[in-house]
PDB file of C-alpha atoms in Angstrom:
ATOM      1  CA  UNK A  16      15.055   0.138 -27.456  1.00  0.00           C
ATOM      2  CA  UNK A  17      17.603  -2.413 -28.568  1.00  0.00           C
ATOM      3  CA  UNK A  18      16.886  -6.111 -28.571  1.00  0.00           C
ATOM      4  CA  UNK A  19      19.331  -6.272 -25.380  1.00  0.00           C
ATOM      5  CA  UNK A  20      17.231  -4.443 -23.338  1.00  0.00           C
ATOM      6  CA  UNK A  21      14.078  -5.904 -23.897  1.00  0.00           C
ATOM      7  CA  UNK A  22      15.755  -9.054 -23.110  1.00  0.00           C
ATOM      8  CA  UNK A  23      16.995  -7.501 -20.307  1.00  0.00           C
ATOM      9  CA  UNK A  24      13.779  -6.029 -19.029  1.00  0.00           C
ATOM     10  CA  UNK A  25      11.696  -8.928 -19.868  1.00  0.00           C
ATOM     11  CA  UNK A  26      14.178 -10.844 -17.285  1.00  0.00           C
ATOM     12  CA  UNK A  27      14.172  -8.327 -14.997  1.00  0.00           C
ATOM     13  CA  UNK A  28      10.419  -8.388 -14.974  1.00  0.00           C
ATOM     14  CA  UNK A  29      10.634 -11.785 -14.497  1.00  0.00           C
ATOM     15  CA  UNK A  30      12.500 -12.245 -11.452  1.00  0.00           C
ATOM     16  CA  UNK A  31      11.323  -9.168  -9.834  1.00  0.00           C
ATOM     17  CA  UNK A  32       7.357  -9.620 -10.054  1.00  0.00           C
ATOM     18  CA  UNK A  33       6.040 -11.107  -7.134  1.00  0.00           C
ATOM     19  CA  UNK A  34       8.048  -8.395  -5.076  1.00  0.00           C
ATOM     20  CA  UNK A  35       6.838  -5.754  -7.068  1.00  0.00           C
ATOM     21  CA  UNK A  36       3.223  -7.027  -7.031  1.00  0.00           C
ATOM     22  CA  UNK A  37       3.401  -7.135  -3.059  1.00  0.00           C
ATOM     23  CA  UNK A  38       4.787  -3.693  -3.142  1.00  0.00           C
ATOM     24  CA  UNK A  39       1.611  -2.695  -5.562  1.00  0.00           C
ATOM     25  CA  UNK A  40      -0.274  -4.531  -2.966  1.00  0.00           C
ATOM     26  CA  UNK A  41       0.623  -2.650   0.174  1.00  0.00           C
ATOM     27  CA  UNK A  42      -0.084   0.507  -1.942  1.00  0.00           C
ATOM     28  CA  UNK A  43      -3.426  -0.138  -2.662  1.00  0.00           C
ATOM     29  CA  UNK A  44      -6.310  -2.307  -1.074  1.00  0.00           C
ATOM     30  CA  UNK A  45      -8.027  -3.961  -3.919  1.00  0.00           C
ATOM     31  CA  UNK A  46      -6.098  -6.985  -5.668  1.00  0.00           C
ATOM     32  CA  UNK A  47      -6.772  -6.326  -9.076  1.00  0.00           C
ATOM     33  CA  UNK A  48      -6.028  -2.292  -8.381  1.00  0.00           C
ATOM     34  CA  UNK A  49      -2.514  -3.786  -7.434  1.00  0.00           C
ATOM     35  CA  UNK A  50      -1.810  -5.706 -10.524  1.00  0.00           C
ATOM     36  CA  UNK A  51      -3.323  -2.822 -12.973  1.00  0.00           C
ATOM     37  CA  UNK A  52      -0.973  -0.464 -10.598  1.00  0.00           C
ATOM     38  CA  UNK A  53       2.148  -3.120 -11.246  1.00  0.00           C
ATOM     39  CA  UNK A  54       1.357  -3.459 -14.615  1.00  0.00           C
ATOM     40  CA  UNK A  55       1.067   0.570 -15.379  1.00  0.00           C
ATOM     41  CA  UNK A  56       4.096   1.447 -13.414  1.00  0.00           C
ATOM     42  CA  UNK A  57       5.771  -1.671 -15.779  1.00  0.00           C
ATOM     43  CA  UNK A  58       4.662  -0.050 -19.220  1.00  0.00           C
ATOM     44  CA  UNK A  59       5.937   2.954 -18.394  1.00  0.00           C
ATOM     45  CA  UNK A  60       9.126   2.029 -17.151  1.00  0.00           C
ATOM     46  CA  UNK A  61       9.435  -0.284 -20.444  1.00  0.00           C
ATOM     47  CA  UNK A  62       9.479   3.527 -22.066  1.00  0.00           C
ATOM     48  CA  UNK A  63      12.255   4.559 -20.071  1.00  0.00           C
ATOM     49  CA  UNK A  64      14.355   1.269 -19.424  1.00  0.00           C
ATOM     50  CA  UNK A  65      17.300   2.118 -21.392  1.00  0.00           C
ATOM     51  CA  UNK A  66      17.449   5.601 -19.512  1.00  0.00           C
ATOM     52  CA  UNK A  67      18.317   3.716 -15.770  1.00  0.00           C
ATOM     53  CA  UNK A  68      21.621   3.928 -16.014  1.00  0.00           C
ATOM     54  CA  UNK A  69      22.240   1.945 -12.855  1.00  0.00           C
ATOM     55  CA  UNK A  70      19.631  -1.172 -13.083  1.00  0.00           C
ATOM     56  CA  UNK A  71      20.160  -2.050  -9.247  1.00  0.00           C
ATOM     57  CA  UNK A  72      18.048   0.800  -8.986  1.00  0.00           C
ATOM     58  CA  UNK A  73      14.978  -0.512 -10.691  1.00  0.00           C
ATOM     59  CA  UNK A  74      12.945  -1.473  -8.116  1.00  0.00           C
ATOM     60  CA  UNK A  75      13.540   1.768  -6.639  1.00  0.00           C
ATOM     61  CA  UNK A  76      12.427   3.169  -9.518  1.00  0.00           C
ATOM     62  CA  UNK A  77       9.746   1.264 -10.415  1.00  0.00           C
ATOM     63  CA  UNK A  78       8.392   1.899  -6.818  1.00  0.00           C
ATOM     64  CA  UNK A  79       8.116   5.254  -7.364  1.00  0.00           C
ATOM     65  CA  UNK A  80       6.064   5.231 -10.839  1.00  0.00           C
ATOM     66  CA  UNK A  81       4.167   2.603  -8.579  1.00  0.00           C
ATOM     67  CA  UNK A  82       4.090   5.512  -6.509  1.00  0.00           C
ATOM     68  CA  UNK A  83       2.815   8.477  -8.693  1.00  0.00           C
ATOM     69  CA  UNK A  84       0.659   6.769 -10.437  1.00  0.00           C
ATOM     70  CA  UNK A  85      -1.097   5.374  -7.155  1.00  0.00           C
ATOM     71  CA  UNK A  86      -1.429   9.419  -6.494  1.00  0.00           C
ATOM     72  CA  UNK A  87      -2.687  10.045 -10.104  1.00  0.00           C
ATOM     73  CA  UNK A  88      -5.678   7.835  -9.980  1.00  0.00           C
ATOM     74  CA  UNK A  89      -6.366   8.508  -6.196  1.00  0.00           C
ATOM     75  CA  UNK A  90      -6.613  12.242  -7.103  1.00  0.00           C
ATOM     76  CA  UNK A  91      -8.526  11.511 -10.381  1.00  0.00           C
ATOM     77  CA  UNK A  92     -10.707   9.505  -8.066  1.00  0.00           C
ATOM     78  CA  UNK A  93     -11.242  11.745  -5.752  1.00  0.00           C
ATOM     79  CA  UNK A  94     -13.801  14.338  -7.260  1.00  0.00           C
ATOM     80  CA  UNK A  95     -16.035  11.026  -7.684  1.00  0.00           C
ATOM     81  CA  UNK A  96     -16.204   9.211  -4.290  1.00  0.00           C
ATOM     82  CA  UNK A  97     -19.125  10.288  -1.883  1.00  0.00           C
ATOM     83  CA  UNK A  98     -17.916  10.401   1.673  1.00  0.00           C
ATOM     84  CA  UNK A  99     -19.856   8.120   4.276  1.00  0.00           C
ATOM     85  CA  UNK A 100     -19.948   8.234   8.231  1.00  0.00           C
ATOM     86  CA  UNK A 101     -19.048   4.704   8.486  1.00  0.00           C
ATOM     87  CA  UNK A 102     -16.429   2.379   6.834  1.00  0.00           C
ATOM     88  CA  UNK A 103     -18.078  -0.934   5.311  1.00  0.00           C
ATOM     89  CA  UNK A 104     -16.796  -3.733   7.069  1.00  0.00           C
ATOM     90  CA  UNK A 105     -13.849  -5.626   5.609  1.00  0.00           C
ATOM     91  CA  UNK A 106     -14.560  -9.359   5.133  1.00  0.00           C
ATOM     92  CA  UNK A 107     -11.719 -11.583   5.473  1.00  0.00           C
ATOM     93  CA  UNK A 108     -11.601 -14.889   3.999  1.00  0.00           C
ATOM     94  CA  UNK A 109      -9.101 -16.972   5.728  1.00  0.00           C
ATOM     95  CA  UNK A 110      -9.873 -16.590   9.134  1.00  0.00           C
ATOM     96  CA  UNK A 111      -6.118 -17.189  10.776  1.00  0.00           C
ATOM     97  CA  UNK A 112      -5.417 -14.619  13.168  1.00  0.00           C
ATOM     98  CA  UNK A 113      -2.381 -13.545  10.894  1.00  0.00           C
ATOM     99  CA  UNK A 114      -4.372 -12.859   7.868  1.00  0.00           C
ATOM    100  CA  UNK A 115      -7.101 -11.239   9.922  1.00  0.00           C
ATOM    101  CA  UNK A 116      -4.589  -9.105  11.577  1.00  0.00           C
ATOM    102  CA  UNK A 117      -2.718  -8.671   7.957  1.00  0.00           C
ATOM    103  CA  UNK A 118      -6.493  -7.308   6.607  1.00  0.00           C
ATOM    104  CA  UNK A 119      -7.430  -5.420   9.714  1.00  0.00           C
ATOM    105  CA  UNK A 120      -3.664  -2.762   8.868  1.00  0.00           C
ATOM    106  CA  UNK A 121      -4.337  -2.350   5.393  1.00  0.00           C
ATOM    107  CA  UNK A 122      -8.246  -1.748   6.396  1.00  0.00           C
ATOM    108  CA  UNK A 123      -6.599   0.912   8.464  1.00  0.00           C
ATOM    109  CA  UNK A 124      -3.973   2.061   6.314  1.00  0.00           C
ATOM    110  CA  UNK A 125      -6.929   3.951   3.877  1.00  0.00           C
ATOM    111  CA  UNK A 126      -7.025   6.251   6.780  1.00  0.00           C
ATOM    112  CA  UNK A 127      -3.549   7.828   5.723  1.00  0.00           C
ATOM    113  CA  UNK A 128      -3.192  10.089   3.308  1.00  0.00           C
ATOM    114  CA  UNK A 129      -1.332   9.315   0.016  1.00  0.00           C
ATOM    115  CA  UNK A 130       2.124  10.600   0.909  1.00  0.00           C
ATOM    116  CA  UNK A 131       1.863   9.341   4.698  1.00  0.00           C
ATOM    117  CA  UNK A 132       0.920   5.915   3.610  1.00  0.00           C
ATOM    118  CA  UNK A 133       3.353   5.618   0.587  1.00  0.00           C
ATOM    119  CA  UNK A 134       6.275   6.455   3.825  1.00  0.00           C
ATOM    120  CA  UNK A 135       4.924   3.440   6.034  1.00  0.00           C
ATOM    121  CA  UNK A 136       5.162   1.210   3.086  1.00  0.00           C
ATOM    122  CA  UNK A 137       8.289   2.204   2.252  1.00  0.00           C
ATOM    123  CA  UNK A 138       9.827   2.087   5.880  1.00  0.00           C
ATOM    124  CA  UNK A 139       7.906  -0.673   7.577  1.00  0.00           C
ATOM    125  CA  UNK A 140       7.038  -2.627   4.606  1.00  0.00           C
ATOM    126  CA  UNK A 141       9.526  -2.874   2.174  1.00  0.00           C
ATOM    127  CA  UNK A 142      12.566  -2.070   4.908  1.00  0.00           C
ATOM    128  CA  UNK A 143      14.352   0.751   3.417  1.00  0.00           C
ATOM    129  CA  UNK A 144      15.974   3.009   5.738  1.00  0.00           C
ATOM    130  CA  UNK A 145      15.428   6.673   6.407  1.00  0.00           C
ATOM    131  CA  UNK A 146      17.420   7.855   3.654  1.00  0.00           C
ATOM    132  CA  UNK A 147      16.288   5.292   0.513  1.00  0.00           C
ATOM    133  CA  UNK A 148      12.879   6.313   1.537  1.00  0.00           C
ATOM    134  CA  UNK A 149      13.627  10.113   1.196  1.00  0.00           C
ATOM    135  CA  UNK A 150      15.343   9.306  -1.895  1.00  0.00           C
ATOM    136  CA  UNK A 151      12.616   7.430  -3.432  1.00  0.00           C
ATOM    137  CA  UNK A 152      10.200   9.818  -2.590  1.00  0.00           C
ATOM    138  CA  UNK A 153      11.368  13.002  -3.336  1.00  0.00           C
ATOM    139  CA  UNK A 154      11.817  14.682   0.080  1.00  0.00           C
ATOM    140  CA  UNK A 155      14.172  15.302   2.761  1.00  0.00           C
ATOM    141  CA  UNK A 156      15.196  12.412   5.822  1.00  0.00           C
ATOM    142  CA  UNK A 157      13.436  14.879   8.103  1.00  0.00           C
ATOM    143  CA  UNK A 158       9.874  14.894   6.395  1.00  0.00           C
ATOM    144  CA  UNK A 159      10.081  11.551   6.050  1.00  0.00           C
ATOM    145  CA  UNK A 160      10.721  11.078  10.338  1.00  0.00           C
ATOM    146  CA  UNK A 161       7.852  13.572  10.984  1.00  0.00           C
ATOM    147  CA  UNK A 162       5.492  11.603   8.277  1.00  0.00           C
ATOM    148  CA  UNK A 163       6.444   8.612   9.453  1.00  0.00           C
ATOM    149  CA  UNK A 164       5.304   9.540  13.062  1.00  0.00           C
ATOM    150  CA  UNK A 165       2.040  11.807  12.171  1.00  0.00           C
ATOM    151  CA  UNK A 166       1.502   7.991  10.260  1.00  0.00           C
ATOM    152  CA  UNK A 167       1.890   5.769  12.828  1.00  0.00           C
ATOM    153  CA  UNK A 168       0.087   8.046  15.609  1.00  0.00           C
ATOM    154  CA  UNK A 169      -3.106   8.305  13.060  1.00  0.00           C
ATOM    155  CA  UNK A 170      -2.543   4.367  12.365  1.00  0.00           C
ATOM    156  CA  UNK A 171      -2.642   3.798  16.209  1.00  0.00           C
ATOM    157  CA  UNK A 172      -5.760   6.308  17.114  1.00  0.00           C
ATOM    158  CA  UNK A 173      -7.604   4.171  14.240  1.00  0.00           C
ATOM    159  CA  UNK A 174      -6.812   1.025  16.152  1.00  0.00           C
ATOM    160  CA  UNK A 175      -8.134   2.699  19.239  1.00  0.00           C
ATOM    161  CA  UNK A 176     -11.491   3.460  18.107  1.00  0.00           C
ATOM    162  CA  UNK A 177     -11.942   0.255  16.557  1.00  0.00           C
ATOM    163  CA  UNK A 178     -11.124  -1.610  19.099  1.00  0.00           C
ATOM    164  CA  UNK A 179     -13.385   0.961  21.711  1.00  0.00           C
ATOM    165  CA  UNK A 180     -16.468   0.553  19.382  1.00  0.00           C
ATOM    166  CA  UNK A 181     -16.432  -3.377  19.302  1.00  0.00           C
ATOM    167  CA  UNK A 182     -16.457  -3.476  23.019  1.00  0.00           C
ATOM    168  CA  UNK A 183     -19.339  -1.688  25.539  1.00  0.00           C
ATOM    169  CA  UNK A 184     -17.589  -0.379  28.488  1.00  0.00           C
ATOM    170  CA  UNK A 185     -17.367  -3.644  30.595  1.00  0.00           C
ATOM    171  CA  UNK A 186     -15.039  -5.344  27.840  1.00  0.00           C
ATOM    172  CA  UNK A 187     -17.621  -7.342  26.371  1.00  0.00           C
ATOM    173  CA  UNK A 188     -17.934  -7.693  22.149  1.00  0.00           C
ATOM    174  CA  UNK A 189     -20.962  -6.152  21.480  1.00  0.00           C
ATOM    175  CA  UNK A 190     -23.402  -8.744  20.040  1.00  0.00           C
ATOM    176  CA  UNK A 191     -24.734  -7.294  16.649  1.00  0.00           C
ATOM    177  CA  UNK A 192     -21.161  -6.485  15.779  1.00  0.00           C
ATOM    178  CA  UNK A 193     -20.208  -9.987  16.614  1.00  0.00           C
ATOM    179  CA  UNK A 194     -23.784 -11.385  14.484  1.00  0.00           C
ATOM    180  CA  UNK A 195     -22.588  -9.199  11.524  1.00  0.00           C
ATOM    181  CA  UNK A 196     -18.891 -10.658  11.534  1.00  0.00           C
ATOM    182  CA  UNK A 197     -20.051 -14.438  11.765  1.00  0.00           C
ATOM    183  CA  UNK A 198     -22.387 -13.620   8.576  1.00  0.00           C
ATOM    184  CA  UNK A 199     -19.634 -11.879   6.671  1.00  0.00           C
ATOM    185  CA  UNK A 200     -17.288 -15.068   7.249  1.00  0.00           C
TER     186      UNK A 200
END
């Protein structure tokens, strides 16, 4: 790669991180699994740099390695998780509703399958319309509308029976739920 370039991607890299480490973010749960995702998706784009013709594209681009490689290591993963009846409970450190609400969605959003939840970030999150998000993901407007709404209805049943198995029948919290959240906190 010519000097040029890895001036220019070094610049690029620069301006564009923090959006591209929230995008990494929404993608996966953990923190640090978003930065070693951003910084993966980065190293191989470094390879191929001088190959996007059209750098307005980039971050289209480099959401997509983001992307595959997200669906690498969650396949590679796979064959070495154990399945459990119950989800642990998330703990959330700043206890604003916002942030609570922010960590209760992507708590959620594990219940979505790579492809569905790769859609919702791309739509919801990161605002690209029907078409970019076909585009970036390799599939037609139409799968993308019928993901997008298999998504949301899976995302809204999992709000559902959260909310129904916090509460007894009357509407009241149920009390070792409520003991168990004020020792997380």
């Amino acid at each position: 790669m010519a000097h040029g370039e890895v001036l220019e991607f070094e610049e690029y890299v620069r301006t564009r991180q923090d959006a591209l480490l929230r995008s990494a973010r929404r993608l996966v749960p953990d923190p640090v699994d978003a930065q070693d995702l951003l910084q993966t998706a980065l190293v191989r784009t470094y390879g191929r740099w001088d190959g996007i013709a059209d750098k307005r594209l980039a971050d289209a681009y480099l959401r997509r390695v983001m992307i595959n490689t997200r669906t690498e290591w969650w396949r590679a993963r796979k064959l070495e998780e154990v399945p459990t009846e119950q989800l642990p409970d998330a703990s959330v450190d700043d206890s604003t509703e916002q942030h609570a609400d922010r960590a209760l969605l992507m708590d959620i959003m594990k219940v979505l399958a790579p492809k569905q939840r790769s859609v919702v970030v791309l739509r919801h999150w990161e605002q690209m319309s029907t078409e970019e998000t076909a585009a970036a993901l390799g599939m037609s407007a139409g799968t993308v509308k019928s993901t997008l709404h298999r998504a949301l209805a899976r995302l809204r049943e999992e709000l559902e029976r959260r909310a129904s198995d916090e509460h007894d029948g009357f509407g009241a919290r149920v009390p070792e739920r409520e003991e168990r959240e004020r020792c997380a906190a």
